[in-house]
């Protein structure tokens, strides 16, 4: 019988374990998996480190239910939390390690009914938490043309944003745009034949809508510093991003924390100006050829990791 382990392979799993393991040596050390998903990464940590405890966060109740089943053998060491990850500070003060594996899960993409995939016809929903927030269909129906253009530009880095926004606004006056196939047809029709596209013409529009519906970048920009804040000194954070907008947020947060804040020209660096983190990765690490060949999800991944070397504002003191 096929198990979840066969179907779903976590991206850069061994490297994530290697980067975080030095912070997880103490009995009872706490790992926070901020994006539990189907629990693939978490399962490996729990299996390889019988002495650790795990706090798993996810905003998707369906993902939590699957992870709960998968991690049942370790239930006494796991706490599941249904939340958006920028609330990490409420659940994980003094954690030893935090892992973020960003983006949508294969579960969310494969479940046609969730409306994430442009290749599958479904209601345009795209909410990771189906209990709250507005759907992609509501965004498409209600945002002014300029706002749609801005979203496609900013979150999709889409060159034809203005054209797509105009077509959508024209078409929605004729008939409501409720399904992914309606949107795919409009975007395809709006794409001039002469324009060479890398990938499907609707790819960037769908990415942009998903980011808007789930407020992904704002939440991430708050969550990374919050996660760095909960770590004890010596604690480690690893983040896997799948598109440049996410990776930029992570890169900037890590760069700021691993640089001295001493004003230029000061002859000696005061202790309070010293960096609070040190980088564990040089630039962003990528998956190697063999992993990319086996797992297409690994192709765009960018992994960055850092270690807390000094307490910040009374937070993250050694536990
Ligand atoms: C790529 S999957 C994680 C897969 C997991 N590492 C595994 O091996 O099974 C990302 C998960 O993060 C969740 N997620 C995305 N944004 C979130 C947020 N802002 N707060 C909480 N969970 C979030 C998604 O619902 C999804 O289940």
Coordinates of C-alpha atoms and ligand atoms in Angstrom, one line a residue, residues 8-11 33-42 57-60 63-64 70 83-86 99-108 114 128-129 214-216 219-220 223 240 242 297, ligand 1:
X8 CA 5.2 13.1 -0.7
X9 CA 9.0 13.8 -0.4
X10 CA 10.0 16.8 1.8
X11 CA 12.3 19.2 0.0
X33 CA 7.6 23.4 12.3
X34 CA 5.9 26.7 11.3
X35 CA 4.5 25.1 8.1
X36 CA 3.5 21.6 9.2
X37 CA 1.7 20.7 6.0
X38 CA 1.6 16.9 5.7
X39 CA 4.2 16.6 8.4
X40 CA 7.0 15.2 6.1
X41 CA 9.8 17.3 7.6
X42 CA 8.4 16.9 11.1
X57 CA 1.7 25.1 13.1
X58 CA -0.6 25.3 10.0
X59 CA -3.4 27.6 8.9
X60 CA -5.0 24.7 6.9
X63 CA -3.3 19.7 6.5
X64 CA -3.4 19.5 10.3
X70 CA 0.9 10.7 10.1
X83 CA -2.9 29.3 13.4
X84 CA -1.3 31.7 11.0
X85 CA 2.5 31.5 11.5
X86 CA 3.0 35.2 12.5
X99 CA 11.6 25.5 10.2
X100 CA 9.6 27.2 7.5
X101 CA 8.8 25.3 4.3
X102 CA 6.8 28.1 2.6
X103 CA 4.1 28.1 0.0
X104 CA 1.3 25.7 -0.9
X105 CA 1.5 22.0 -0.1
X106 CA 1.1 19.3 -2.7
X107 CA -2.1 18.5 -0.9
X108 CA -3.5 21.9 -1.6
X114 CA -9.3 24.4 -3.5
X128 CA -5.3 28.2 2.8
X129 CA -7.7 28.5 5.7
X214 CA -3.7 34.7 2.0
X215 CA -1.9 38.0 2.7
X216 CA 1.2 35.9 2.3
X219 CA 2.3 37.7 7.1
X220 CA 5.8 36.3 6.2
X223 CA 6.6 36.0 10.9
X240 CA 12.7 27.2 2.4
X242 CA 9.8 28.9 -3.6
X297 CA 8.8 20.9 -6.2
Ligands
LIG1 C1 4.9 23.4 1.5 S1 3.8 23.0 2.8 C2 4.7 22.3 4.0 C3 5.1 20.8 3.8 C4 5.8 20.2 5.0 N1 7.1 20.7 5.2 C5 5.9 18.7 4.7 O1 7.0 18.1 4.6 O2 4.8 18.0 4.7 C6 3.4 24.5 3.4 C7 2.3 24.5 4.5 O3 2.3 25.8 5.1 C8 1.0 26.2 5.4 N2 1.1 27.7 5.4 C9 1.3 28.5 4.4 N3 1.2 29.8 4.9 C10 1.0 29.7 6.2 C11 0.8 30.7 7.2 N4 0.9 32.0 6.9 N5 0.6 30.3 8.5 C12 0.5 28.9 8.8 N6 0.6 28.0 7.8 C13 0.9 28.4 6.6 C14 0.2 25.7 4.2 O4 -1.1 25.5 4.6 C15 0.9 24.4 3.9 O5 0.3 23.3 4.6

